[in-house]
Short mmCIF file of C-alpha atoms and ligand atoms in Angstrom, two decimals:
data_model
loop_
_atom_site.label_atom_id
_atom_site.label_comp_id
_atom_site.label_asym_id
_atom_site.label_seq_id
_atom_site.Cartn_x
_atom_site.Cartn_y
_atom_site.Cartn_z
CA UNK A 173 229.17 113.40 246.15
CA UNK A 174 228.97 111.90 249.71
CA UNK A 175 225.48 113.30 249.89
CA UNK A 176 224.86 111.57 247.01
CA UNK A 177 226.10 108.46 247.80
CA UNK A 178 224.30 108.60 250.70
CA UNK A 179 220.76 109.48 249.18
CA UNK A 180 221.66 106.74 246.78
CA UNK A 181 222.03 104.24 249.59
CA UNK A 182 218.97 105.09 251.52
CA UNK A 183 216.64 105.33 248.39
CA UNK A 184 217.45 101.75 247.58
CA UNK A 185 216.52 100.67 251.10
CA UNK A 186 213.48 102.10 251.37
CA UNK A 187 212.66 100.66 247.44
CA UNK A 188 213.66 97.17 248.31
CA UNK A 189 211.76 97.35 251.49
CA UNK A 190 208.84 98.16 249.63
CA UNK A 191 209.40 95.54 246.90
CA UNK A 192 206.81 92.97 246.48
CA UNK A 193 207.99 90.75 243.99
CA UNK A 194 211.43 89.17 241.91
CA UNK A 195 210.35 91.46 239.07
CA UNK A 196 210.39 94.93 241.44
CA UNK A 197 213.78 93.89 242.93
CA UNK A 198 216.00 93.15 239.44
CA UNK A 199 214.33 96.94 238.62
CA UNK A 200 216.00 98.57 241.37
CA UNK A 201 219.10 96.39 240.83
CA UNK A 202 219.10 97.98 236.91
CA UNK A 203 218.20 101.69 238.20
CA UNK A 204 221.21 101.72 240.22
CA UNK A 205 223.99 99.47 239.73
CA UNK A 206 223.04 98.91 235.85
CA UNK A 207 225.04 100.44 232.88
CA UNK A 208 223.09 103.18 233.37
CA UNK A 209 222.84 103.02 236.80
CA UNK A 210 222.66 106.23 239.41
CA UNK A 211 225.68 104.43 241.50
CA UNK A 212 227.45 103.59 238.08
CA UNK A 213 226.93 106.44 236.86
CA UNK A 214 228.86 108.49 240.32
CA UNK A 215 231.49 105.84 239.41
CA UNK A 216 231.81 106.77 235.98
CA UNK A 217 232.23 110.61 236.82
CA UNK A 218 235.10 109.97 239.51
CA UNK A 219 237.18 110.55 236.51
CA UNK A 220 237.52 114.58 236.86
CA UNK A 221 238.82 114.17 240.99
CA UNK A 222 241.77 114.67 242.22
CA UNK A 223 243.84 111.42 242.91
CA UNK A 224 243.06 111.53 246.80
CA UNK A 225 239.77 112.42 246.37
CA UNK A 226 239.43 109.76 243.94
CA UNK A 227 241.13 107.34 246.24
CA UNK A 228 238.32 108.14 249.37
CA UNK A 229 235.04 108.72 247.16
CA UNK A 230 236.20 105.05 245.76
CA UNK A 231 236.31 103.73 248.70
CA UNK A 232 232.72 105.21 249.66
CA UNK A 233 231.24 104.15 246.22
CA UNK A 234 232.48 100.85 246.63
CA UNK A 235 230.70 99.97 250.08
CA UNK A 236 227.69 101.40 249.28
CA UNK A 237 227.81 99.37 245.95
CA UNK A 238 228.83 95.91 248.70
CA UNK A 239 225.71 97.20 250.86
CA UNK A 240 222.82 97.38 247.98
CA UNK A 241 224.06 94.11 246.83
CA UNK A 242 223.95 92.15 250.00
CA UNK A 243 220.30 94.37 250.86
CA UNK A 244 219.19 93.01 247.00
CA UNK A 245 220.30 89.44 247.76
CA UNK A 246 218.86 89.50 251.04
CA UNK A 247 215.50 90.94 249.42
CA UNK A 248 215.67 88.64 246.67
CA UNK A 249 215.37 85.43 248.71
CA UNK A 250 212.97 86.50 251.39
CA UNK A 251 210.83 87.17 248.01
CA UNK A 252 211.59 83.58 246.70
CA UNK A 253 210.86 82.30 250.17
CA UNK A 254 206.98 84.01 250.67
CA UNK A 255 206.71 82.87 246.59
CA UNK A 256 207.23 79.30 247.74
CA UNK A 257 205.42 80.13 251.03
CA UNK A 258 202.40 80.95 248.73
CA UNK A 259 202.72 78.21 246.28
CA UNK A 260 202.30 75.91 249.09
CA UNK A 261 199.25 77.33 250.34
CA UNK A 262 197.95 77.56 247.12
CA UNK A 263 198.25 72.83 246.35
CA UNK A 264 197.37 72.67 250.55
CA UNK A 265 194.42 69.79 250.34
CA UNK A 266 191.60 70.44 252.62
CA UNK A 267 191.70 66.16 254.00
CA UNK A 268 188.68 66.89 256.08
CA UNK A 269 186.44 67.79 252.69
CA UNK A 270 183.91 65.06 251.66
CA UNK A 271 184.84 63.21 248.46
CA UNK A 272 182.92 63.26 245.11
CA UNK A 273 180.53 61.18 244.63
CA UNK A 274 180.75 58.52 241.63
CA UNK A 275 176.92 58.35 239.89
CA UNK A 276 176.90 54.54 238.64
CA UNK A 277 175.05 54.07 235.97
CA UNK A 278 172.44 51.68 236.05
CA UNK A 279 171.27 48.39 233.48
CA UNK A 280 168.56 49.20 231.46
CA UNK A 281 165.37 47.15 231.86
CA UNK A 282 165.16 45.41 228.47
CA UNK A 283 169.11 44.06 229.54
CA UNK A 284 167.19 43.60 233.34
CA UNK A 285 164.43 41.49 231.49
CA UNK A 286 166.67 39.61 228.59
CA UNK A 287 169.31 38.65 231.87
CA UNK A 288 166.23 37.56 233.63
CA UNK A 289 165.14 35.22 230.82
CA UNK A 290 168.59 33.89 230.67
CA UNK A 291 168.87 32.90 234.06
CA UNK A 292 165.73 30.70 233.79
CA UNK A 293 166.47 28.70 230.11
CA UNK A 294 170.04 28.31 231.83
CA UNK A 295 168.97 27.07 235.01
CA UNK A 296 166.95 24.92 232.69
CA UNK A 297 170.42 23.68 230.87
CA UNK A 298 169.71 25.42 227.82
CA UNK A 299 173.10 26.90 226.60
CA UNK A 300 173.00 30.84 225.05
CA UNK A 301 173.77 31.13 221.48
CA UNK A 302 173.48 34.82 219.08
CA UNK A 303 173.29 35.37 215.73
CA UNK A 304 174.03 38.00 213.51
CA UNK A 305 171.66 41.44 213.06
CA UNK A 306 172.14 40.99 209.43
CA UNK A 307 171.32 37.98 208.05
CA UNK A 308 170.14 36.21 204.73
CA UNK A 309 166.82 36.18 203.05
CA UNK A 310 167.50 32.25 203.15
CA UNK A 311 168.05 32.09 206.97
CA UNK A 312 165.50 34.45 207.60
CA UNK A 313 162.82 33.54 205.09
CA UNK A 314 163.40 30.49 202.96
CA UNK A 315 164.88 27.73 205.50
CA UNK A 316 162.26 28.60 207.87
CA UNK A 317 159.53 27.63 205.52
CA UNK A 318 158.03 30.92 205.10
CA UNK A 319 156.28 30.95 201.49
CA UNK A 320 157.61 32.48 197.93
CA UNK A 321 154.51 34.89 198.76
CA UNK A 322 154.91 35.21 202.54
CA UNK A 323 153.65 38.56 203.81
CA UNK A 324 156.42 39.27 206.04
CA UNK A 325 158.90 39.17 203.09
CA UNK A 326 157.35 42.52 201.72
CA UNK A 327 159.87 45.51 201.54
CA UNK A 328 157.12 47.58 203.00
CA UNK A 329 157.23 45.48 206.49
CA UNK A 330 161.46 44.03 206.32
CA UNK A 331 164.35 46.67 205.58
CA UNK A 332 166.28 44.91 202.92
CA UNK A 333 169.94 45.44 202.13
CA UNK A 334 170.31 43.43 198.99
CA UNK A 335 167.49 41.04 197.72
CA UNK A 336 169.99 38.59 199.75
CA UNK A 337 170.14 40.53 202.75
CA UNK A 338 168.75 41.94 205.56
CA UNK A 339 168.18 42.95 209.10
CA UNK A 340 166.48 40.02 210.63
CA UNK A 341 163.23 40.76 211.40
CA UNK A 342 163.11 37.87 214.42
CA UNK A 343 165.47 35.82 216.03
CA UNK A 344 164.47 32.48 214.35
CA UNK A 345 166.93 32.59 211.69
CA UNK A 346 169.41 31.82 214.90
CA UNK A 347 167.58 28.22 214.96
CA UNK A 348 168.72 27.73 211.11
CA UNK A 349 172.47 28.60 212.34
CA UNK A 350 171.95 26.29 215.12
CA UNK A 351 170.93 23.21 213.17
CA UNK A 352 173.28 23.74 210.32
CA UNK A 353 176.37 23.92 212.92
CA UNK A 354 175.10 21.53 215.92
CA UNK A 355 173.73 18.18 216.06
CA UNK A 356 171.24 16.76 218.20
CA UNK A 357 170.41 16.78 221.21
CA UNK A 358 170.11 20.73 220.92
CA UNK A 359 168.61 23.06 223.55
CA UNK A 360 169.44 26.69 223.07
CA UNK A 361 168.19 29.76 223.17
CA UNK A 362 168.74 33.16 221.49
CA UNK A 363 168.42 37.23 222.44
CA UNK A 364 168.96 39.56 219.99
CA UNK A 365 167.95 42.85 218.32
CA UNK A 366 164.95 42.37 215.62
CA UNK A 367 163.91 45.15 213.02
CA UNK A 368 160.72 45.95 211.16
CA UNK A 369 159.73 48.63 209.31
CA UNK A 370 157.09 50.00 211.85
CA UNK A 371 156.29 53.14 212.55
CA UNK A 372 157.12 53.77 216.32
CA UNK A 373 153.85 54.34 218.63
CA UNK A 374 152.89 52.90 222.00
CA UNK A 375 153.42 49.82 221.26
CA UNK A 376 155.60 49.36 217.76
CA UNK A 377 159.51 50.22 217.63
CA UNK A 378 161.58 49.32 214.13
CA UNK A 379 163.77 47.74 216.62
CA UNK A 380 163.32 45.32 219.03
CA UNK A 381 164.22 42.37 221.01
CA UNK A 382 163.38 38.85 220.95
CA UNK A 383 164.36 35.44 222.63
CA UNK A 384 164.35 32.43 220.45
CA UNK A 385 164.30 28.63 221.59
CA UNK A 386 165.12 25.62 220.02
CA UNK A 387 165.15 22.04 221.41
CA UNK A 388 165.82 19.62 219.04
CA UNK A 389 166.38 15.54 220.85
CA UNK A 390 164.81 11.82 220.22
CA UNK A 391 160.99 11.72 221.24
CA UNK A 392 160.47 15.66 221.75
CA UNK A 393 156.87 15.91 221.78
CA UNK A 394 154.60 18.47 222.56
CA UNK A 395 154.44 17.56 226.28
CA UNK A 396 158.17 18.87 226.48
CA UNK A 397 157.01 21.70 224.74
CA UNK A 398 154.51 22.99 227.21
CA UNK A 399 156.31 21.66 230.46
CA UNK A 400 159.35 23.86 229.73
CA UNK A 401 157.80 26.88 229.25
CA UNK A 402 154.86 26.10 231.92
CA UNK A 403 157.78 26.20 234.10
CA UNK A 404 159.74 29.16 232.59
CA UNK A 405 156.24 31.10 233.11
CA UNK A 406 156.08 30.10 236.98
CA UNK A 407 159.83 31.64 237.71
CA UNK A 408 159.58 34.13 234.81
CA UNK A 409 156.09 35.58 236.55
CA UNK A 410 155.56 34.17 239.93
CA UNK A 411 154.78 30.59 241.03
CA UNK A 412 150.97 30.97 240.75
CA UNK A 413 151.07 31.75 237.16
CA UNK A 414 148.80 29.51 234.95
CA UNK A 415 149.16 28.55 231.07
CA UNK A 416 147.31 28.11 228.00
CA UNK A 417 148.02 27.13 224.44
CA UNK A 418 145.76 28.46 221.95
CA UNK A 419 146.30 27.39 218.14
CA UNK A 420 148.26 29.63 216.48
CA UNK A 421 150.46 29.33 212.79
CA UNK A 422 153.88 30.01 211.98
CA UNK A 423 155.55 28.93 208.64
CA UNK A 424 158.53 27.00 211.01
CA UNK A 425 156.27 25.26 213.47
CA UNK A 426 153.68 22.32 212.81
CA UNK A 427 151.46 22.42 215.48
CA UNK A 428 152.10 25.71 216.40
CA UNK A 429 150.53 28.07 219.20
CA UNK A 430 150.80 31.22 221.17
CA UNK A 431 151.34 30.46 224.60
CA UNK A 432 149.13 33.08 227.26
CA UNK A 433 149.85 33.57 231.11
CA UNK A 434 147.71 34.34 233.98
CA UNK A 435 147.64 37.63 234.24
CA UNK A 436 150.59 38.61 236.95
CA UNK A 437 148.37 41.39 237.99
CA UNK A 438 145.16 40.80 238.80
CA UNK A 439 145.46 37.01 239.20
CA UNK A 440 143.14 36.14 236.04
CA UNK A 441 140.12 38.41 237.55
CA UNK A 442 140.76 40.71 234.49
CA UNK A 443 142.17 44.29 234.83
CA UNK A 444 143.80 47.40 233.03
CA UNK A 445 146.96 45.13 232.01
CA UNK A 446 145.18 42.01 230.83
CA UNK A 447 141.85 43.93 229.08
CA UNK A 448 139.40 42.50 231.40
CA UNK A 449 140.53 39.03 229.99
CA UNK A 450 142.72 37.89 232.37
CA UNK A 451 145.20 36.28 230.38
CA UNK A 452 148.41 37.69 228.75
CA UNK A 453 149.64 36.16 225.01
CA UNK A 454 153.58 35.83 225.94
CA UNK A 455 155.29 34.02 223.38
CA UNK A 456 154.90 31.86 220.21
CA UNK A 457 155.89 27.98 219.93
CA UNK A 458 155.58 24.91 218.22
CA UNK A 459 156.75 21.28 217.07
CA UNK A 460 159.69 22.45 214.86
CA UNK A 461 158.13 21.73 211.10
CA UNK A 462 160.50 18.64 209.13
CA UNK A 463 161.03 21.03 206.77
CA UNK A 464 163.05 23.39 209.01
CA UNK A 465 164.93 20.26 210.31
CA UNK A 466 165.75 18.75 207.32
CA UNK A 467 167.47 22.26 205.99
CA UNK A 468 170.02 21.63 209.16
CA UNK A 469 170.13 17.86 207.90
CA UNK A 470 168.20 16.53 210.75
CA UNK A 471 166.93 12.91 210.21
CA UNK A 472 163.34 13.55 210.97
CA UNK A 473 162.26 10.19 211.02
CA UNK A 474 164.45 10.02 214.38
CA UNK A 475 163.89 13.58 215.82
CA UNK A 476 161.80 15.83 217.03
CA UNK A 477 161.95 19.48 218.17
CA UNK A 478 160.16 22.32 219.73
CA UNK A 479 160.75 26.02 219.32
CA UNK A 480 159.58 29.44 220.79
CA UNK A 481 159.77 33.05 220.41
CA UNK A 482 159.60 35.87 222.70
CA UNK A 483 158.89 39.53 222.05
CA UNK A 484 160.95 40.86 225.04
CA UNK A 485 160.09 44.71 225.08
CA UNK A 486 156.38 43.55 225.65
CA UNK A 487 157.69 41.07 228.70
CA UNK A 488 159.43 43.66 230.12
CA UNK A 489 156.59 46.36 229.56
CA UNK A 490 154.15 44.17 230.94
CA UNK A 491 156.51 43.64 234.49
CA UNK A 492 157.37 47.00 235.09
CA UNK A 493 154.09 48.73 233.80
CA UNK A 494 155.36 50.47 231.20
CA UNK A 495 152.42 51.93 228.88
CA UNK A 496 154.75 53.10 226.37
CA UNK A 497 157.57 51.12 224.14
CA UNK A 498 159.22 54.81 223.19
CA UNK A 499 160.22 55.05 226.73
CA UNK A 500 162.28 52.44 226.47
CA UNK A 501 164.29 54.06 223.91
CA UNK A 502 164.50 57.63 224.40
CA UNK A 503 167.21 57.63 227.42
CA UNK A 504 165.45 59.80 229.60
CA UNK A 505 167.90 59.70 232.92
CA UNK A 506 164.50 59.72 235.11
CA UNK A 507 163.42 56.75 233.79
CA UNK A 508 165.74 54.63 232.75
CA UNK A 509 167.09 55.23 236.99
CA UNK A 510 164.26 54.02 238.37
CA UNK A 511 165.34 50.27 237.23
CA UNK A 512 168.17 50.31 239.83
N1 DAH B 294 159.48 34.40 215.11
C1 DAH B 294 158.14 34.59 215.60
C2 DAH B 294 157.77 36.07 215.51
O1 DAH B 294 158.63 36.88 215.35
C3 DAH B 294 158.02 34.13 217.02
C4 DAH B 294 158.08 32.63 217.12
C5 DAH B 294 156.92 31.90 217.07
C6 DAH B 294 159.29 31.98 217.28
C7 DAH B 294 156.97 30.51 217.19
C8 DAH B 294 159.34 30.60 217.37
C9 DAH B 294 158.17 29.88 217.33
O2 DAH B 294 160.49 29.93 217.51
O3 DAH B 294 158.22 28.50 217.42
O4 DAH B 294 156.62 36.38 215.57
#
């Protein structure tokens, strides 16, 4: 039984020795001291000895019992020690390592181009107003003095919502809004999303964006008209940039005309982005028609106004050289990054 004692003793050293984690250890401790342990089980047979044998093999049983234990604690938290040892290594943070870099995004260039015509109206004390996306026939149609028979009214060109509704298809119903809520002197202007029922190509998108004006004081005249956006031109486009009205009509002006620029390119010589012509149509405008005025309750025997009207996906097309209005939609990552 000695013997046995003793092999018992020295197996369990060389197993905890070898043990490599808590799991391993708590095995040994159940293979010999368990219920139905190899040193329990020596224990339980003591039972047939005689008294003094009984008394000695005790005594042996219980040290080598005292010595397993303290080798298993011992074992146990060297184990939980390299564990921890390992768990730190594991969250260690490499400091020298270069960060992440952050990819900022970048503004696209018809918010580039609407934030550049801002800046100029503003600087020109024009406040910004905004109207809704959908809007009334009446704003969009009636008050503006566009006929019963109007072309533009035709489901085939506006996308209706009710035959009292619909997505504007310009920004002008914005100066209806305007006059109905402010009195004169006015001077605002208006982006905002347009719709049409285009099919998209080069140079048509069912949405779009336009900037509307409206200055409405005592002895606006036509002079005021072309001085403001002469100027807006020259820090819109570059301070050699020359103007011209041509005649135009629009159911809410009276005069009205479309307003062309030098072309920014070639300097008016005529080239690829003017069509040989040297000139670029920009915007539309006019002397605000009484009709228009009066819906807002203007007395038009004592004001005047002007308005005008910007398309400004062709603006910003025309700046950066973009032959295609798609582009501007499709959020293509390589192009919409080269606006930073
Ligand atoms: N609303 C016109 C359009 O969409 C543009 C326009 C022309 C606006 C003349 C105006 C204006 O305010 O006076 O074609």
């Amino acid at each position: 039984m000695r013997e046995k004692l003793r092999n018992i003793l020295d197996e369990s050293k060389k197993q905890l020795e070898k043990a490599s984690s808590l799991q391993e250890a708590e095995d040994i401790r159940i293979k010999v001291l368990g219920k139905k342990g190899s040193l329990t089980e020596i224990l339980r047979s003591m039972g047939s000895l005689t008294p003094d044998e009984r008394k000695e093999l005790g005594q042996a049983a219980n040290k080598v019992r005292a010595d397993i234990e303290k080798l298993l604690a011992q074992t146990v938290s060297s184990l939980k020690e390299k564990a921890k040892e390992a768990k730190f290594m594991a969250e260690t943070i490499d400091v020298t390592e270069p960060g992440k870099k952050h990819v900022l995004g970048t503004k696209h260039p018809i918010t580039i181009t609407i934030e550049e015509i801002s800046k100029v109206f503003k600087s020109m004390g024009f406040s910004l107003t905004e109207g809704p996306e959908v809007e009334t026939v009446f704003n969009n149609f009636d008050a503006l003095n566009a006929g019963p028979y109007h072309p533009a009214r035709d489901w085939t060109d506006t996308f209706y919502i009710n035959d009292q509704v619909l997505l504007r298809t310009q920004t002008s119903p914005v100066q209806v809004r305007t006059l109905m809520s402010q009195k004169p002197p006015i001077r605002v202007f208006a982006p905002g999303r347009c719709f049409r029922c285009d099919t998209p190509d080069a140079t048509h998108s069912p949405m779009f964006h336009q900037v509307e004006g409206l200055v409405v004081d005592e002895g606006i005249t036509m002079a005021d008209l072309k001085g403001v956006l002469d100027s807006f031109a020259k820090q819109m486009f570059g301070p050699e940039t020359r103007t011209k009205f041509r005649p135009h009509h629009f159911p809410f002006t009276e005069p009205s005309a479309e307003m062309d620029v030098s072309c920014f390119k070639c300097g008016g010589k005529g080239c690829r982005v003017c069509k040989g012509s040297g000139w670029i149509e920009i915007l539309g405008c006019g002397m605000v028609h009484p009709n228009v005025l009066k819906v807002g309750g203007v007395d038009t025997e004592k004001y005047t106004g002007f308005a005008f009207g910007m398309g400004v996906e062709r603006i910003a097309m025309l700046k950066y050289g973009i032959d295609d209005i798609r582009l501007l939609y499709e959020n293509d990552m390589r192009f919409i990054e080269q606006f930073k």
